[in-house]
XYZ file of C-alpha atoms in Angstrom:
420
model
C 0.103 -0.049 -0.083
C 1.102 3.575 -0.527
C 1.146 6.619 1.896
C 1.837 10.312 1.799
C 5.275 11.327 3.101
C 4.767 15.012 4.190
C 7.241 17.918 5.312
C 4.796 20.356 6.573
C 5.056 24.346 7.482
C 5.186 25.333 3.947
C 2.335 27.707 3.048
C 0.523 26.810 -0.136
C 0.675 29.235 -2.859
C -0.237 29.443 -6.582
C -3.242 28.015 -8.559
C -4.974 24.872 -8.579
C -7.721 23.601 -10.937
C -10.680 21.562 -9.682
C -11.694 18.201 -11.224
C -15.054 16.971 -12.058
C -17.320 15.766 -9.228
C -16.818 12.385 -8.124
C -20.242 12.298 -6.708
C -22.152 13.633 -9.847
C -19.838 11.481 -12.258
C -20.871 7.978 -10.561
C -24.603 8.157 -11.187
C -24.368 10.038 -14.679
C -22.003 7.027 -15.525
C -24.655 4.729 -14.370
C -27.246 6.492 -16.600
C -25.525 5.852 -19.725
C -27.184 2.129 -19.099
C -30.517 3.758 -19.919
C -29.960 3.864 -23.508
C -28.534 1.657 -26.398
C -27.099 4.891 -28.143
C -23.386 6.236 -27.473
C -23.022 8.798 -24.876
C -19.969 11.103 -24.069
C -19.282 12.445 -20.731
C -16.448 15.017 -20.189
C -14.936 16.015 -17.005
C -15.053 12.836 -15.533
C -12.237 12.650 -12.789
C -9.598 9.859 -13.138
C -9.966 8.016 -9.688
C -10.316 4.584 -8.389
C -13.889 5.264 -8.029
C -14.529 6.059 -11.611
C -12.332 3.389 -12.806
C -14.285 0.747 -10.775
C -17.556 2.306 -12.173
C -16.354 2.258 -15.572
C -15.512 -1.684 -14.892
C -18.773 -2.411 -13.788
C -20.368 -0.863 -16.720
C -17.989 -3.126 -18.994
C -19.096 -6.196 -16.800
C -22.880 -5.373 -17.608
C -22.005 -5.430 -21.401
C -21.279 -1.748 -22.178
C -18.476 -0.807 -24.477
C -16.633 1.899 -22.710
C -13.651 4.226 -23.438
C -12.001 6.267 -20.556
C -9.225 8.540 -21.256
C -8.115 12.061 -20.528
C -11.191 12.612 -18.400
C -13.427 11.585 -21.245
C -15.789 8.638 -21.030
C -17.473 7.352 -23.912
C -20.091 4.527 -23.537
C -22.469 2.526 -25.681
C -24.449 0.193 -23.892
C -26.120 -1.449 -26.784
C -26.886 -4.996 -25.328
C -26.475 -5.376 -21.414
C -27.066 -7.814 -18.758
C -28.694 -7.360 -15.223
C -26.266 -8.731 -12.956
C -23.680 -6.853 -11.295
C -21.424 -9.195 -9.507
C -19.981 -8.724 -5.723
C -16.228 -8.775 -6.599
C -16.711 -5.182 -8.250
C -19.649 -3.721 -6.500
C -18.450 -4.213 -2.749
C -15.487 -1.788 -3.723
C -17.744 1.329 -3.593
C -21.038 2.561 -2.275
C -22.007 4.504 -5.563
C -22.113 1.278 -7.542
C -25.698 0.613 -6.068
C -26.815 3.548 -8.778
C -26.720 0.933 -11.542
C -29.841 -0.608 -10.204
C -32.306 1.936 -11.219
C -31.059 2.215 -14.884
C -31.328 -1.897 -14.987
C -34.695 -2.149 -13.668
C -35.920 0.623 -15.976
C -34.311 -0.844 -19.080
C -34.186 -4.514 -18.506
C -36.992 -4.759 -15.994
C -34.691 -6.925 -13.679
C -31.641 -6.191 -11.851
C -29.292 -8.464 -9.431
C -26.682 -6.308 -7.587
C -24.648 -7.266 -4.766
C -25.036 -4.892 -1.442
C -22.489 -2.323 -1.926
C -19.218 -1.271 -0.146
C -17.188 1.733 0.335
C -16.165 3.936 3.408
C -16.926 2.823 6.848
C -18.457 5.984 8.206
C -21.586 4.757 9.747
C -24.804 2.897 8.679
C -26.009 3.834 4.889
C -28.742 1.367 4.448
C -30.471 1.168 0.783
C -33.702 0.733 2.099
C -34.972 4.114 0.510
C -33.632 3.158 -2.698
C -35.744 -0.094 -2.643
C -38.719 1.628 -0.940
C -38.549 3.925 -4.048
C -38.434 0.737 -6.552
C -41.254 -0.837 -4.837
C -43.320 2.246 -5.134
C -42.941 1.939 -9.076
C -44.254 -1.613 -8.607
C -40.796 -3.546 -8.434
C -40.692 -6.913 -6.310
C -37.546 -6.758 -4.077
C -35.942 -9.802 -2.574
C -32.476 -9.606 -0.718
C -30.682 -13.102 -0.424
C -26.893 -14.143 -0.176
C -25.931 -10.406 -0.155
C -27.584 -9.697 -3.270
C -30.566 -7.502 -4.001
C -32.849 -8.864 -6.668
C -35.304 -6.530 -8.276
C -37.937 -7.460 -11.123
C -40.892 -5.995 -12.503
C -43.272 -6.441 -15.431
C -43.483 -2.738 -16.003
C -42.521 0.231 -13.821
C -45.417 2.760 -13.296
C -45.130 6.311 -12.077
C -46.249 6.832 -8.406
C -45.646 9.281 -5.593
C -42.832 8.754 -3.140
C -41.392 9.874 0.047
C -37.702 9.625 0.190
C -36.856 11.095 3.609
C -34.753 9.390 6.316
C -33.219 9.881 9.652
C -30.656 11.922 8.541
C -32.586 13.628 5.831
C -33.044 12.988 2.085
C -31.004 10.388 0.254
C -28.807 11.578 -2.729
C -28.161 8.285 -4.265
C -31.795 7.177 -3.561
C -32.998 10.066 -5.245
C -30.739 9.622 -8.048
C -31.725 5.814 -8.257
C -35.391 6.406 -8.321
C -34.815 9.360 -10.778
C -33.101 7.165 -13.521
C -35.458 4.335 -12.892
C -38.778 6.733 -13.400
C -37.385 8.109 -16.637
C -38.790 4.983 -18.492
C -42.029 4.369 -16.067
C -45.162 4.656 -17.338
C -46.963 7.753 -16.085
C -45.796 10.279 -13.799
C -43.616 9.851 -10.785
C -43.103 12.568 -7.979
C -40.387 12.226 -5.320
C -41.113 14.085 -2.373
C -38.256 14.826 0.228
C -36.014 14.559 -2.567
C -32.243 15.607 -2.430
C -31.357 18.775 -3.293
C -27.823 18.625 -3.921
C -26.042 19.879 -7.124
C -24.868 16.397 -8.038
C -28.734 15.542 -8.207
C -29.231 18.518 -10.404
C -26.518 17.629 -12.780
C -27.620 13.836 -13.232
C -31.199 15.344 -14.114
C -29.417 17.702 -16.451
C -27.880 14.873 -18.448
C -31.174 12.814 -18.310
C -32.884 15.655 -19.956
C -30.330 15.881 -22.781
C -31.062 12.215 -23.291
C -34.764 12.809 -23.688
C -36.111 12.300 -20.215
C -38.842 14.989 -18.696
C -37.807 16.007 -15.319
C -38.619 19.195 -13.378
C -38.060 20.568 -9.962
C -34.647 19.405 -9.414
C -32.836 21.598 -6.700
C -36.000 21.365 -4.927
C -37.499 19.018 -2.184
C -40.093 17.873 -5.063
C -38.830 16.251 -8.300
C -41.504 15.288 -10.959
C -40.675 12.825 -13.790
C -42.882 12.162 -16.611
C -41.930 8.765 -18.138
C -40.966 8.509 -21.637
C -40.526 5.407 -23.973
C -37.028 5.415 -25.033
C -33.881 7.874 -24.059
C -31.282 8.627 -26.879
C -27.501 9.124 -26.288
C -26.013 12.597 -25.193
C -23.071 14.603 -24.307
C -22.641 16.118 -21.045
C -19.714 18.092 -18.985
C -19.757 17.037 -15.252
C -19.847 19.897 -12.624
C -16.578 20.982 -10.695
C -16.023 18.915 -7.266
C -17.199 21.401 -4.455
C -15.856 19.163 -1.853
C -12.498 19.144 -3.692
C -12.795 23.137 -3.699
C -13.378 23.180 -0.113
C -10.480 20.926 0.556
C -8.058 23.004 -0.993
C -9.777 26.372 0.387
C -9.243 24.844 4.090
C -5.665 23.573 3.041
C -4.716 27.448 1.969
C -5.977 28.738 5.110
C -4.486 25.906 7.391
C -1.187 26.517 6.068
C -1.305 30.286 6.225
C -0.855 30.304 2.257
C -2.815 32.109 -0.550
C -4.092 30.125 -3.588
C -6.384 30.586 -6.547
C -8.945 27.940 -6.932
C -10.017 27.621 -10.667
C -12.747 26.038 -12.437
C -15.032 25.956 -9.153
C -18.787 26.544 -8.337
C -18.886 28.969 -5.608
C -22.643 28.968 -5.570
C -22.458 25.257 -4.478
C -20.387 26.104 -1.352
C -21.988 29.092 0.388
C -22.192 27.270 3.991
C -18.633 26.413 3.626
C -17.570 29.814 2.476
C -19.555 31.504 5.392
C -18.158 29.200 7.989
C -14.446 29.760 6.607
C -15.117 33.807 6.853
C -16.386 33.318 10.269
C -13.081 31.284 11.114
C -11.140 34.064 9.915
C -10.568 32.868 6.393
C -10.544 35.765 3.487
C -12.043 34.525 0.288
C -12.456 36.745 -2.679
C -14.878 35.565 -5.880
C -13.999 36.357 -9.475
C -16.341 34.415 -11.625
C -15.523 30.665 -11.632
C -12.586 31.324 -9.497
C -11.793 31.849 -5.573
C -8.695 33.538 -4.121
C -8.267 32.174 -0.551
C -5.842 33.390 2.135
C -5.899 33.262 5.907
C -6.737 36.761 7.462
C -4.826 38.148 10.403
C -5.593 35.125 12.572
C -8.004 32.267 12.948
C -11.172 32.193 14.990
C -13.177 29.430 16.552
C -16.427 28.255 15.001
C -19.205 25.963 15.572
C -20.319 23.749 12.653
C -23.118 21.599 12.178
C -23.391 19.292 9.153
C -26.915 19.224 7.287
C -28.128 18.093 3.975
C -27.532 20.473 1.225
C -27.686 23.757 1.344
C -26.370 23.114 4.713
C -22.504 22.454 5.619
C -21.572 19.230 4.004
C -20.819 16.119 6.068
C -17.793 15.437 3.392
C -16.339 18.581 4.607
C -16.702 17.967 8.405
C -13.054 16.352 8.642
C -11.012 18.741 6.807
C -12.676 21.980 8.668
C -12.052 20.056 11.793
C -7.976 20.138 10.793
C -8.431 23.910 10.420
C -10.230 24.362 13.599
C -7.711 22.713 15.707
C -5.548 25.643 14.847
C -7.818 28.317 15.868
C -7.451 29.528 19.628
C -10.452 28.969 21.466
C -13.241 26.164 21.547
C -15.166 25.063 18.565
C -17.853 22.551 18.345
C -18.539 20.362 15.394
C -21.704 18.461 15.632
C -22.031 15.574 12.806
C -25.734 15.198 11.657
C -25.462 12.899 8.878
C -23.442 10.133 9.838
C -22.970 8.287 13.514
C -19.358 7.252 12.784
C -17.718 10.161 10.884
C -15.188 11.204 14.060
C -12.834 8.049 13.175
C -10.188 11.195 12.227
C -10.103 12.517 15.741
C -7.730 10.172 17.218
C -5.447 10.636 14.305
C -5.509 14.151 14.825
C -4.733 13.626 18.556
C -1.387 12.008 17.368
C -0.157 15.154 15.693
C -1.320 17.267 19.056
C -4.944 18.325 18.490
C -6.899 18.568 21.864
C -10.604 17.292 20.810
C -12.986 15.591 22.886
C -16.136 13.626 21.754
C -19.362 14.033 23.384
C -22.307 12.301 21.585
C -22.671 13.642 17.850
C -20.206 16.443 18.628
C -16.562 17.225 18.694
C -15.307 19.724 21.387
C -12.159 21.238 19.562
C -9.811 23.314 21.676
C -7.890 25.107 19.258
C -4.650 26.846 19.036
C -2.151 24.420 19.737
C 0.435 23.560 17.527
C 0.738 20.358 15.564
C 3.824 18.423 14.889
C 4.163 15.437 12.430
C 3.636 11.937 13.469
C 2.581 8.774 11.586
C -1.131 8.643 11.066
C -3.634 6.235 9.462
C -6.229 7.342 7.153
C -9.874 5.596 8.087
C -12.169 6.933 5.138
C -11.943 9.076 2.074
C -12.410 12.473 3.762
C -10.626 11.726 6.956
C -7.671 11.254 4.655
C -7.886 14.894 3.249
C -8.208 16.174 6.820
C -5.082 14.360 7.719
C -3.097 15.718 4.782
C -4.172 19.028 5.796
C -3.102 18.653 9.371
C 0.365 17.424 8.135
C 0.920 20.226 5.748
C 0.251 22.490 8.754
C 2.172 20.639 11.350
C 6.054 21.135 12.080
C 8.256 17.928 11.090
C 7.132 14.986 9.093
C 3.813 13.322 8.669
C 3.328 10.029 7.261
C -0.464 9.400 5.948
C -1.096 5.889 5.444
C -3.468 3.875 3.442
C -4.145 6.770 1.019
C -6.065 4.328 -1.113
C -8.949 5.879 0.763
C -8.181 9.390 -0.682
C -7.404 8.031 -4.165
C -10.976 7.245 -4.272
C -12.306 11.010 -4.124
C -9.180 13.343 -5.101
C -7.830 13.195 -8.571
C -3.836 13.494 -8.181
C -3.838 15.486 -5.001
C -0.541 15.131 -4.205
C 0.739 16.433 -7.797
C -1.830 19.414 -7.263
C -0.423 20.101 -3.937
C 3.035 19.938 -5.139
C 2.735 22.497 -7.502
C 1.295 24.943 -4.658
C 4.792 24.247 -3.095
C 3.921 21.546 -0.620
C 6.757 19.163 0.243
C 4.393 15.914 -0.169
C 5.529 12.518 -1.794
C 3.718 9.493 -2.301
C 5.678 6.496 -1.365
C 5.356 2.768 -0.688
C 4.237 1.825 3.179
C 7.011 0.001 5.165
């Protein structure tokens, strides 16, 4: 396995270009299964997750070509069985179920894998399929779904932690070829859902209301091929903005969507970070000093859970007490013990982390537990004095395209090495 070796204490300076959104790309890649005509998707980040999804499409019978961020897919003749050995590698693979059910009227999908950050059941996905008339059976670690013909219905997709992003995407894709009208209540409002709907509409779907809690899909008989450009990754944008502030640097972030990041930018301002917007670019630098801030993760347009760990790495540097409350996943503080190895003073009380900030960090070996925790440890290592080794960065490679190369261009002393 590989790790990052970081010699911290260097302010990040320069320009970085944001890649396409991983969380938008995966369901859009799955959506190419809805038609037998060619599709071209540009701006696909080259990550382990997108490579796995391309392999899944190929295993289902689609012809794929993925190079230089452009994916070409033609799913002329496909089969409805997604094998465990591929699907187990990431949770996002479950989003092939909706397209398979819509086009083939059957799907056999292994229960998915991914980061261990708390319970993320797919019950709302299955509830949505059942509302359209599908029969569901779970046996031997597989979900079997079948239906003679999907029929439009009204479905409520609210869950314990709010709406489900992948569940909304899955049901929306299935409903594009259903008879009649489907209404999704308590739908996810994330930009990635909007991006998927834009691609589906380009394929001939009839979807309205995206970006709101009520999405309406009028089924059509057939979808055709289309071309699409993936939106910039808002989580990568936030990660680099936080890294600039944590290292007391100044960077220009290009090809981003500040309108997708209002909650994060607001909290960064509150924490003493200066942010200037110029079109699709942000200039980020630390102000005179960092300040403590309280953060609560919420569904979009609230503060994203996928940026909670990175924000914690910044707030451990801010004098005073910050309280970070996690409302989406119950096991998303696994980075706390690793940050403590670098000198952070953090206590967990229920769903909240109490951060006693202002203590200097010093380098140490740390272990990444999930995708966003990996990014948090990299940020902390960049800010710490001395050398930090972040182990198990395969988690990070699931969601950040060539992060070490981008950081080196900003002046970071970071190397990818084999773990000893």
